[in-house]
Coordinates of C-alpha atoms in Angstrom, one line a residue:
X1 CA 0.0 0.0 0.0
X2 CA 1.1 3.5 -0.4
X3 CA 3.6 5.5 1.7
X4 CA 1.6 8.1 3.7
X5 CA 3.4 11.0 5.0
X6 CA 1.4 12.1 7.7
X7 CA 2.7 13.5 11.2
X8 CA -0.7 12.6 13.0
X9 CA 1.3 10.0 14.6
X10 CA 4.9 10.6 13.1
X11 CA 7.9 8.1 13.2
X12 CA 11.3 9.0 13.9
X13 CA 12.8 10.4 10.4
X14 CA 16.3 9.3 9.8
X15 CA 18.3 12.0 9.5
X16 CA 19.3 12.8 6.2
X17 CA 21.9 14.5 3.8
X18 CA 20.0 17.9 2.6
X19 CA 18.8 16.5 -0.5
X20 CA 17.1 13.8 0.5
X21 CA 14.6 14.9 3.1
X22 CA 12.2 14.7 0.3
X23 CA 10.9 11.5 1.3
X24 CA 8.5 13.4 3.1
X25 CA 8.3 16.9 1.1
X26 CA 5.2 15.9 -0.4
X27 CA 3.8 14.1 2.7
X28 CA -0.1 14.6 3.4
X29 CA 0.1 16.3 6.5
X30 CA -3.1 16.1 9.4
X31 CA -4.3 19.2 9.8
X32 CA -6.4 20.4 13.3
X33 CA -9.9 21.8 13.2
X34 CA -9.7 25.8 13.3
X35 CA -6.1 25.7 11.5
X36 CA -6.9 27.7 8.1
X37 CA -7.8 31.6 8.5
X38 CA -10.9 32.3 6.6
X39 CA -10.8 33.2 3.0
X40 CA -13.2 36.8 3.9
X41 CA -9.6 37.3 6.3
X42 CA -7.0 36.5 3.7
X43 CA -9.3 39.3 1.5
X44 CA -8.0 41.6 4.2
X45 CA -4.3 40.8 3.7
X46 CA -4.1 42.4 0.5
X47 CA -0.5 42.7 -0.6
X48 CA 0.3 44.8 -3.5
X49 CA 3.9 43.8 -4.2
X50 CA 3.9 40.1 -3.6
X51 CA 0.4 39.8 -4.9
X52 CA -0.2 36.6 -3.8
X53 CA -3.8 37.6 -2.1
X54 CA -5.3 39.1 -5.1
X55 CA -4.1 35.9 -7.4
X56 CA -6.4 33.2 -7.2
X57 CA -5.5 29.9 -7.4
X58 CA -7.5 29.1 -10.6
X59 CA -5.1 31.5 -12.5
X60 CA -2.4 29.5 -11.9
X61 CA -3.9 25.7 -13.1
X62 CA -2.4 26.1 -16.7
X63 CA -3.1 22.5 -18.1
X64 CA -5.3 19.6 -16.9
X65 CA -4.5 17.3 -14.4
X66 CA -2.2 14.4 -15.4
X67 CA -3.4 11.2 -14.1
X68 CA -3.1 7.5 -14.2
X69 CA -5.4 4.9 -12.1
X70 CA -3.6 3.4 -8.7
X71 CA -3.0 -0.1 -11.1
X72 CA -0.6 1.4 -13.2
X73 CA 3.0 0.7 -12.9
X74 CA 6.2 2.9 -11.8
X75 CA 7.4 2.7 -15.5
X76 CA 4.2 3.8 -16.4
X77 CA 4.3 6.7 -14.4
X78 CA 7.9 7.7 -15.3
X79 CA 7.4 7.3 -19.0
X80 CA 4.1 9.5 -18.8
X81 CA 5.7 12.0 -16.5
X82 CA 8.6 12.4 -19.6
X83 CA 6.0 12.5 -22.0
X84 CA 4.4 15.0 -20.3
X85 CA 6.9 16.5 -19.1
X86 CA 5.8 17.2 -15.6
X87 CA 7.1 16.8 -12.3
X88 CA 4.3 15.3 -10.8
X89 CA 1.5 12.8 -11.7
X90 CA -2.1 12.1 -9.6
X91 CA -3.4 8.8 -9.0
X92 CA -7.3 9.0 -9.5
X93 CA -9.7 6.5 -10.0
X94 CA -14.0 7.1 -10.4
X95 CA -13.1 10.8 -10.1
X96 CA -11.7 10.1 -6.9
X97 CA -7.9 11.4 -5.4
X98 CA -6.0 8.6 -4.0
X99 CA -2.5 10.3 -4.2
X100 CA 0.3 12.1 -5.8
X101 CA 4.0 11.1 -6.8
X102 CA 6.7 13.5 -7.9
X103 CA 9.9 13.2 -9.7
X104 CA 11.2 13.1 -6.0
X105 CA 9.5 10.2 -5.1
X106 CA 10.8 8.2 -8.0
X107 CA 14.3 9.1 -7.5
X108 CA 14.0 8.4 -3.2
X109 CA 11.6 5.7 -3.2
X110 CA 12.6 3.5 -6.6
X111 CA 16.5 4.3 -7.4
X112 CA 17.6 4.6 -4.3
X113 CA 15.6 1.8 -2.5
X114 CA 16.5 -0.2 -6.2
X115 CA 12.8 -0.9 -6.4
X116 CA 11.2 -2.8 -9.3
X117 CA 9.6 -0.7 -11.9
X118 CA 6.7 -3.0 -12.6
X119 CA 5.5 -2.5 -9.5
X120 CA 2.3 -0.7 -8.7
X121 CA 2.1 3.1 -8.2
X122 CA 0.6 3.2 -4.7
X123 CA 3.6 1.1 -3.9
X124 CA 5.8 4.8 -3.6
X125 CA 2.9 7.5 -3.5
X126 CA 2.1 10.1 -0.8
X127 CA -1.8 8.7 -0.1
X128 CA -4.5 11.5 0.6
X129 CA -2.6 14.5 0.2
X130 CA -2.9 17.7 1.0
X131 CA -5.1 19.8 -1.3
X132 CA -6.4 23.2 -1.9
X133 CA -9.6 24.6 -3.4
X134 CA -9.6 26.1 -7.1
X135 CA -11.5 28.9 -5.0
X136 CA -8.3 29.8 -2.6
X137 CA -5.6 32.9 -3.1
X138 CA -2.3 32.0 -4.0
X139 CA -1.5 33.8 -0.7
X140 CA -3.2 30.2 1.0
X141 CA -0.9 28.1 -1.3
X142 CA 2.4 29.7 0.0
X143 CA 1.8 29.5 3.5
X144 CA 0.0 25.5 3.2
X145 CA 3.8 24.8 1.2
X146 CA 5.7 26.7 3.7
X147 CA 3.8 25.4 6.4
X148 CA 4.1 22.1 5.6
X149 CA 7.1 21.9 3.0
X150 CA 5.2 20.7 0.2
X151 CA 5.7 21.5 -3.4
X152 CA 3.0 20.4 -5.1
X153 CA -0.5 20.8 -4.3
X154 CA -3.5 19.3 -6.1
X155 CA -6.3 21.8 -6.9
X156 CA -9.6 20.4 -6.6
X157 CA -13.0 21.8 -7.3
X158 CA -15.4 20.3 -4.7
X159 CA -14.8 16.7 -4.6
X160 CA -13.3 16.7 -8.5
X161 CA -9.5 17.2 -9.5
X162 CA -9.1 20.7 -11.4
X163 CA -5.2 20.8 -11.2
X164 CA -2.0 21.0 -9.8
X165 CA 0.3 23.8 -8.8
X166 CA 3.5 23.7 -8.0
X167 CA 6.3 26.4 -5.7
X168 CA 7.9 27.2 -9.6
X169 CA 4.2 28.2 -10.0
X170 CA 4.4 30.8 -7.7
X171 CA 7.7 31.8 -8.5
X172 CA 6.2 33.6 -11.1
X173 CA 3.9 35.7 -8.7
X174 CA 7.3 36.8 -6.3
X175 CA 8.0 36.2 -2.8
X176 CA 8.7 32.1 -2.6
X177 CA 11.1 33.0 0.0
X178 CA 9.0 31.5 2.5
X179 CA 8.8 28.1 1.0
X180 CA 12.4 28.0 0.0
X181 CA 13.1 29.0 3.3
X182 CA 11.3 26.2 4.7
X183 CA 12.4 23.9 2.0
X184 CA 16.3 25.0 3.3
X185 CA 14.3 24.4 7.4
X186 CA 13.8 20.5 6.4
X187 CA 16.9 19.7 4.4
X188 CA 19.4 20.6 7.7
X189 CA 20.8 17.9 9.6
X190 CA 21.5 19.6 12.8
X191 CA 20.3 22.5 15.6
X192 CA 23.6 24.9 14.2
X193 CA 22.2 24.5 10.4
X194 CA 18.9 25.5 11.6
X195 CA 20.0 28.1 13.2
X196 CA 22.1 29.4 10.7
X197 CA 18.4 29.0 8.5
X198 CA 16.7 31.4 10.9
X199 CA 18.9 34.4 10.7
X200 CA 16.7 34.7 7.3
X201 CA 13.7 35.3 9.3
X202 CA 14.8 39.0 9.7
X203 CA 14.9 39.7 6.3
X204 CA 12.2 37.9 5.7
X205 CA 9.8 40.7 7.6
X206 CA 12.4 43.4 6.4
X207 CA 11.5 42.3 3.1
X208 CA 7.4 42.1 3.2
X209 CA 7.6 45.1 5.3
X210 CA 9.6 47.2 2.4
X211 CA 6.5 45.8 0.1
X212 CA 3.8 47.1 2.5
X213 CA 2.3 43.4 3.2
X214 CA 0.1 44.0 5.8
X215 CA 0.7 42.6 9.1
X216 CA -2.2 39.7 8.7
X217 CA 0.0 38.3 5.9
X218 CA 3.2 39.2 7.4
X219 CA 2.5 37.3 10.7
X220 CA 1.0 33.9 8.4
X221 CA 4.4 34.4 6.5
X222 CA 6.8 34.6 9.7
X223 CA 4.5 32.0 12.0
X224 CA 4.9 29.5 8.8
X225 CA 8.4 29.5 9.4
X226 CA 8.7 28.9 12.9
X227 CA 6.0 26.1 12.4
X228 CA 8.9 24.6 9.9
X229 CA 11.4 24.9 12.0
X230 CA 9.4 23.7 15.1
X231 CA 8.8 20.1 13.2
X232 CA 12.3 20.4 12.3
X233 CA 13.8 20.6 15.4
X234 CA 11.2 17.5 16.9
X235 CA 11.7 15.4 13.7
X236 CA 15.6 16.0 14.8
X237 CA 15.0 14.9 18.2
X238 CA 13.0 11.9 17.0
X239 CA 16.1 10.5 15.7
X240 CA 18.5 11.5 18.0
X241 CA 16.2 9.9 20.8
X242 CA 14.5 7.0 18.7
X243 CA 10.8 7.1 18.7
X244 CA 7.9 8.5 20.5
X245 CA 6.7 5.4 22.9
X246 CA 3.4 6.7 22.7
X247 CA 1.1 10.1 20.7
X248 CA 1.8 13.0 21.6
X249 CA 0.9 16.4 19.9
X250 CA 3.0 19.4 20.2
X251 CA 0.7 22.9 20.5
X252 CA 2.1 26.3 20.1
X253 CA 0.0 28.8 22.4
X254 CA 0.3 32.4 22.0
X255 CA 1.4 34.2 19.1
X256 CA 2.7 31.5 17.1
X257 CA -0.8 29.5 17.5
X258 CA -3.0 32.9 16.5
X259 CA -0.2 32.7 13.4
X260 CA 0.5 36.4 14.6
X261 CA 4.7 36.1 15.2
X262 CA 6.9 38.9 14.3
X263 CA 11.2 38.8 14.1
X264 CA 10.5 40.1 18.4
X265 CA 8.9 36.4 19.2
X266 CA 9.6 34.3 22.5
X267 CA 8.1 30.9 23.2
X268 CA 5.0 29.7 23.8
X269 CA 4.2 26.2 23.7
X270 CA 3.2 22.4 25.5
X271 CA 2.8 18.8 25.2
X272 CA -0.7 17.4 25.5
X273 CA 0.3 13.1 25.7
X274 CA -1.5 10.1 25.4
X275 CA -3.3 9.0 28.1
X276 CA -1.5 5.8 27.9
X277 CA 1.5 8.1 29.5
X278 CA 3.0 6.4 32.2
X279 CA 5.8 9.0 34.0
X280 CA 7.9 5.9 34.9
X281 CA 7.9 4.6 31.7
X282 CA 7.8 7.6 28.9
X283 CA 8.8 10.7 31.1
X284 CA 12.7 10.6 30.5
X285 CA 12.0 10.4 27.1
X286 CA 9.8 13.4 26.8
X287 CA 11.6 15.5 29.2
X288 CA 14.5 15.1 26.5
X289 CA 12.5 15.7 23.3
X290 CA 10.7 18.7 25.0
X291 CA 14.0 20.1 26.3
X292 CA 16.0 19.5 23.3
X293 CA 13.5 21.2 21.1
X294 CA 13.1 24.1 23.3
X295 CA 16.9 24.5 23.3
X296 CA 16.9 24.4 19.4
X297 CA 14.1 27.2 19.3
X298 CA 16.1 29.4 21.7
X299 CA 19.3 28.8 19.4
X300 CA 17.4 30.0 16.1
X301 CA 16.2 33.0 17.9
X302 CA 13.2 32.5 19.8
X303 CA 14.1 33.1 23.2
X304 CA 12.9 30.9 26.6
X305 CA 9.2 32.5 27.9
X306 CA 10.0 34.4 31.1
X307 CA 7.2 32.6 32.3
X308 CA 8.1 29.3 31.7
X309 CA 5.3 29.0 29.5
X310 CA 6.7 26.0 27.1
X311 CA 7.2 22.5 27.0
X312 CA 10.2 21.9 28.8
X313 CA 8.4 22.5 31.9
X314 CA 7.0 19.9 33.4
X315 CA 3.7 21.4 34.6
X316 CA 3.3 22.0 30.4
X317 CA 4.1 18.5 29.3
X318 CA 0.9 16.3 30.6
X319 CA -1.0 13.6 29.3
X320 CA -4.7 14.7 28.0
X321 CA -6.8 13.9 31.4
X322 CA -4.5 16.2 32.8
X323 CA -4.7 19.1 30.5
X324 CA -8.7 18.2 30.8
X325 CA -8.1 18.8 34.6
X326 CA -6.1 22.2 34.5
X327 CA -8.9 23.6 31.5
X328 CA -11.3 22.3 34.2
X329 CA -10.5 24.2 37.4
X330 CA -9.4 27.2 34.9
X331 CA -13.0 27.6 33.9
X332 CA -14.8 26.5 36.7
X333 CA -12.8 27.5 39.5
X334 CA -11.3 30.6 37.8
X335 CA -8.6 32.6 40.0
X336 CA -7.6 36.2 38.3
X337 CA -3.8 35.3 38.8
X338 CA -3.8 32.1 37.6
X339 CA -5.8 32.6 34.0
X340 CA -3.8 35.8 34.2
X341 CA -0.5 33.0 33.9
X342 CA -2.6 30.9 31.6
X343 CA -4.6 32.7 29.4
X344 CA -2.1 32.3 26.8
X345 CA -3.1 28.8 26.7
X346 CA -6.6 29.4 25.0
X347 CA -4.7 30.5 21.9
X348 CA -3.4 27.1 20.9
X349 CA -2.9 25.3 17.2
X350 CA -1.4 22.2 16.4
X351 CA 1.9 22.2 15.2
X352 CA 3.1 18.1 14.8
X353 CA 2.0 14.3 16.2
X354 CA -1.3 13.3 16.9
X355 CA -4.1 16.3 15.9
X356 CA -6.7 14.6 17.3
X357 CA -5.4 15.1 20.7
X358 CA -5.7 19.0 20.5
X359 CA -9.0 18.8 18.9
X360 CA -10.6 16.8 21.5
X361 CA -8.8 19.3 24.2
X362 CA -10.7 22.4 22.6
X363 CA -13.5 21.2 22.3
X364 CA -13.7 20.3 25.7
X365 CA -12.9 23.8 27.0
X366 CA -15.0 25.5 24.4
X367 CA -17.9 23.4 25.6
X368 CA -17.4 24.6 28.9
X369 CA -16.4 28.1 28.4
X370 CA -19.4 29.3 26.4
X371 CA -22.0 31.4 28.2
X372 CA -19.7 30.7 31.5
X373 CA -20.4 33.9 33.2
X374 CA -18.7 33.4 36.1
X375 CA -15.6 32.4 34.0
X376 CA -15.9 35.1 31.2
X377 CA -16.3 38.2 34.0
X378 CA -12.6 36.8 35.4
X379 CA -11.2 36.6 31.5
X380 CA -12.6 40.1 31.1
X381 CA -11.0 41.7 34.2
X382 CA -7.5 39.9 33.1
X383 CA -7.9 41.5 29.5
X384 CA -8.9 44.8 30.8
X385 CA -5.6 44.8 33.0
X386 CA -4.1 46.0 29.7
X387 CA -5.1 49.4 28.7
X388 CA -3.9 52.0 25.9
X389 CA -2.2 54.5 26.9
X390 CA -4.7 57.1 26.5
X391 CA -4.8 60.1 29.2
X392 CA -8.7 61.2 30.6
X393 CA -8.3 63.4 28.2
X394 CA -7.6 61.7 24.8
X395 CA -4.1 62.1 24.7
X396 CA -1.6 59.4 24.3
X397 CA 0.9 58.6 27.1
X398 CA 4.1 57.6 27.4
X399 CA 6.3 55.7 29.4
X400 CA 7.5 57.7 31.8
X401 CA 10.6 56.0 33.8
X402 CA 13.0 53.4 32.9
X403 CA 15.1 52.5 29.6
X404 CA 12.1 53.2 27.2
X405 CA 11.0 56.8 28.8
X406 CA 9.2 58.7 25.8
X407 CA 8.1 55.5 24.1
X408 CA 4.7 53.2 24.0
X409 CA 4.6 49.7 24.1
X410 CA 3.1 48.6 21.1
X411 CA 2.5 45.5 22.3
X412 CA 1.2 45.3 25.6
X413 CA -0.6 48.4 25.5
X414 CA -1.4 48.2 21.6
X415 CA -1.7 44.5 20.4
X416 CA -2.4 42.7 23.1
X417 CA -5.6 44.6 24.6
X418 CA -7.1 43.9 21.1
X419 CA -6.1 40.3 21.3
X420 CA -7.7 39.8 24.7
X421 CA -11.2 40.9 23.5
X422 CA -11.7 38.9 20.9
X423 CA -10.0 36.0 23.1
X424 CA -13.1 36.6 25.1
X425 CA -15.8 37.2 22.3
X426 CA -14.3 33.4 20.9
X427 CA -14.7 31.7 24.4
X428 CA -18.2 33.3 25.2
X429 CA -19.2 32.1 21.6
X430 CA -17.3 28.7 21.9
X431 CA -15.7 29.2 18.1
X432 CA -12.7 27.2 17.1
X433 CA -10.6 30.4 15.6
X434 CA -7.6 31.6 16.7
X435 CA -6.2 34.0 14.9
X436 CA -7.5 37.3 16.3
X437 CA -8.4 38.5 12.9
X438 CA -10.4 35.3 12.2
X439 CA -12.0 36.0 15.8
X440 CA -13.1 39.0 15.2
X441 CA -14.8 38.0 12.1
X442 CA -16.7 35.3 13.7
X443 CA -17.8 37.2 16.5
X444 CA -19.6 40.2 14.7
X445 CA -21.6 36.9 12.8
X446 CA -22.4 35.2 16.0
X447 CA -23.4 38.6 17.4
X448 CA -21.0 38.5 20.3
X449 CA -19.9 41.9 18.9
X450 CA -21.3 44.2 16.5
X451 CA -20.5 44.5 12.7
X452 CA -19.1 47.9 13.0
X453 CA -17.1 47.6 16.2
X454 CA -15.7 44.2 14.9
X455 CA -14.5 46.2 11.6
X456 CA -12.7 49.2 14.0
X457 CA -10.7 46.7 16.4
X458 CA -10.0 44.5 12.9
X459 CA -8.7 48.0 11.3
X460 CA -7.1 49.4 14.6
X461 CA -5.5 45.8 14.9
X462 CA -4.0 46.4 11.8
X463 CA -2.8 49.7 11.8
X464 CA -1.2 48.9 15.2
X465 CA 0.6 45.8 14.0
X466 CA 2.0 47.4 10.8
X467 CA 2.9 50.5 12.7
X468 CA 4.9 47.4 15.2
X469 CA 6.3 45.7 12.2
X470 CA 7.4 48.8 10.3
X471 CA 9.1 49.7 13.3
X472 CA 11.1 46.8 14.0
X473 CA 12.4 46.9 10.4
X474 CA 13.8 50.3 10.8
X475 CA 15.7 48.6 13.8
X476 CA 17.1 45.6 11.6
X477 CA 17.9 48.2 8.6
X478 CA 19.6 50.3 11.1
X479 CA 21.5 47.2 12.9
X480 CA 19.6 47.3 16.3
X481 CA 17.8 44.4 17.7
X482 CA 13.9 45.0 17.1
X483 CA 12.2 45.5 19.9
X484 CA 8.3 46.9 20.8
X485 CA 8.9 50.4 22.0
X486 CA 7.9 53.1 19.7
X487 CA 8.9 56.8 20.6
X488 CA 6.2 59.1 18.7
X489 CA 8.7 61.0 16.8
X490 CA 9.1 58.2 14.5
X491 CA 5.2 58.9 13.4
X492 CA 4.0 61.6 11.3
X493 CA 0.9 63.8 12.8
X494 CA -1.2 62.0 10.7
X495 CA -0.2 58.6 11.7
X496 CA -0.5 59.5 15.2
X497 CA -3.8 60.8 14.8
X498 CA -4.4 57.4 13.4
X499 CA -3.2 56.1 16.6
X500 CA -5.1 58.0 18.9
X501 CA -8.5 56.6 16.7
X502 CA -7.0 53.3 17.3
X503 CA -6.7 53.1 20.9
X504 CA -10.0 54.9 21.6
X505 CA -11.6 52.1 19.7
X506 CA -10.0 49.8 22.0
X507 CA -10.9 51.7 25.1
X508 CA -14.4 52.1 24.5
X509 CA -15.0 47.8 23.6
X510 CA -13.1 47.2 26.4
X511 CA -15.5 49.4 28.4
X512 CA -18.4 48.0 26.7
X513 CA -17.2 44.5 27.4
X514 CA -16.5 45.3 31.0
X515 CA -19.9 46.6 31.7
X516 CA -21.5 43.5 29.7
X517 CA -20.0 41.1 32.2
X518 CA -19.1 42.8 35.5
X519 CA -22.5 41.2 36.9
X520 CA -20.5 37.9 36.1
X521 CA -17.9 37.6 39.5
X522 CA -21.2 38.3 41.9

């Protein structure tokens, strides 16, 4: 039977020479519920230069699909792919996908494993694939390949095969960087050549910021990469360490699950285990994959959470019944300081092993956090414990001590504030989203805010992250390490008229929300 790729329950890969970690490139790849931002969202990330969001994928099918059924042979395939000349050939049968093989999988799978020719073609294809509608931007097909270093994707058109397009395919529409990037991410062999990979990331944002991408795509771009190098770094410590003894799924909580990262990015991320996990048994081993991954993050840049926050800590590394407990006593016996320490844990996306772990674990909490008043007044007081910095009168504040006297923190007292609220409009309306873009969408639908209010906090979220990301590049460009703190000069009168707007639309939702549920504690 086929070779199926998939990291819902991923072996240890064996650590290969850069160009042959293509055994998996075109791997279907599990993906959790509430993964994909909405297409109405990607509309939003309208990107001039790169023009990825305004190209949709239907411009870029340029032939129809080549196919053969799963009975045909691997000389059959490699004839028709010469013929053809393609890299890539589908195996469809009654209309149906059953898989795809590349040029890569015949050189990996039959020359080098000196496999018989006459053998069938499910014998060396990646089964049930990963796919894209003929609907989607070509913005969604760069971050699915960087994602999930793939190269080609079949297009399909409901449950029919329209196509195929491929990462030379969107060569031709600019800014591949990302997927070459990640293609570079999966070929390295060891932490130092992934962390040689990730001083790219800089330039990376330099580079979309110079374009004017706006900070919705920027963020997909940037998260997409630490994703890769994430599953890099825990393939890596797979085979250093041998195989998982049981599922496990890594999460990323915080920025990196809301797919909101910038090149100023610390950790943020856990283990949710089997419940076959038995500490005796299995917790050396994990203790050692977490810590070693960890490690590798900090090496390529992103640095340890000052809160401990990540999956070297043991607390953060637990089997499912316990991460069922902690969501438990979080919601129903809420304690401001302690969802103040954990909120960052209802932002979470699956990143590699076992999806179907994370799913069940949100939607358990979602289950129990919608309409939970009590529960919802405590996440409202936590998210109104960061407020702009707006004077009584309207005017904006700075910092007025320390090392960053004169400045504003654009992401405590900018980003974040907006974050929290639609943290709390997704948890009183149970939805799946993450990203806080997506969130906000969802909630003006489901009524948990208004149409127009959702559309300010979406416009003042976006303003405030460019405004972020704009700054940060100046930093790199000028040789200074990027950091969050924005002194007003930097802005012209206009723009900081435009910032004044934004925090006042912050202010008065986070009043409205405060009133809704301050009833809530009592």
């Amino acid at each position: 039977m086929g070779k199926s790729t998939s990291n819902d329950k991923a072996p240890a890969p064996e650590v290969v020479a850069p160009d042959v970690a293509s055994a998996r490139d075109e791997g279907a790849v599990t993906r959790s519920k509430a993964e994909s931002p909405s297409a109405e969202a990607y509309q939003r990330a309208m990107d001039p230069h790169l023009g990825l969001v305004a190209t949709p994928v239907r411009t870029l099918v340029r032939r129809q699909p080549v196919t053969l059924p799963p009975t045909a042979s691997i000389r059959e395939t490699a004839l028709l792919m010469r013929e053809q000349r393609v890299s890539s050939v589908l195996i469809v049968e009654d209309g149906r996908l059953f898989g795809i093989v590349t040029d890569r999988d015949l050189r990996n799978r039959v020359i080098a494993e000196d496999l018989g020719t006459d053998r069938p073609i499910l014998d060396i294809a990646t089964v049930a694939p990963l796919t894209i509608e003929l609907g989607s931007t070509a913005f969604e097909a760069l971050v699915l390949m960087a994602r999930s270093n793939v190269h080609h994707v079949p297009v399909m058109d409901g449950a029919r095969v329209a196509g195929m397009i491929t990462a030379t395919d969107l060569t031709e529409h600019h800014s591949t960087s990302a997927v070459f990037l990640a293609g570079e991410i999966y070929k390295q062999t060891s932490v130092e050549g992934l962390q040689r990979a990730s001083t790219r990331i800089r330039n990376l944002q330099r580079n979309l910021a110079a374009a004017d991408a706006t900070a919705y795509a920027t963020g997909q771009v940037v998260t997409a990469i630490t994703d890769a190098l994430t599953t890099r770094l825990l393939q890596l410590g797979e085979a250093k360490l041998g195989p998982a003894p049981i599922d496990y799924a890594w999460v990323a909580a915080g920025s990196q699950a809301r797919s909101e990262q910038t090149a100023k990015s610390d950790q943020d991320n856990f283990m949710v285990l089997d419940d076959a996990y038995d500490v005796a048994r299995h917790g050396e081993y994990f203790k050692a994959l977490a810590g070693f991954v960890c490690a590798g993050l900090d090496a390529c840049g992103y640095i340890y959470c000052p809160g401990e926050m990540m999956a070297m800590t043991d607390t953060w590394r637990q089997p499912l019944r316990a991460w069922k407990q902690y969501f438990h006593q979080w919601i129903e016996e809420p304690e401001p300081k302690a969802l103040m320490l954990t909120c960052v844990f209802f932002d979470l996306r699956h990143i590699y092993g076992r999806a179907a772990l994370v799913d069940e674990l949100r939607d358990y909490f979602l289950a129990r956090a919608k309409g939970n008043g009590i529960f919802l007044a405590y996440m409202v007081g936590n998210a109104l414990s960061h407020q702009p910095p707006l004077s009584m009168f309207g005017k904006i504040t700075t910092e007025r001590k320390g090392e960053h006297r004169g400045t504003i923190d654009l992401k405590h007292t900018g980003v974040v504030p907006i974050v929290d609220l639609a943290r709390v409009y997704a948890l009183a309306g149970g939805h799946p989203q993450v990203n806080t873009q997506d969130r906000l969408e969802v909630a003006s639908q489901s009524r948990e805010v208004s149409e127009e209010s959702a559309r300010d906090l979406r416009d003042a979220l976006e303003f405030l992250a460019v405004t972020r990301i704009r700054h940060q590049a100046r930093q790199m460009d000028a040789g200074q390490p990027p950091d969050n703190f924005l002194a007003l000069k930097e802005l012209s009168n206009f723009e900081r008229t435009q910032l004044k707007d934004a925090f006042a639309v912050v202010q008065t939702l986070q009043s409205v929300l405060g009133q809704r549920h301050q009833a809530g504690r009592f």
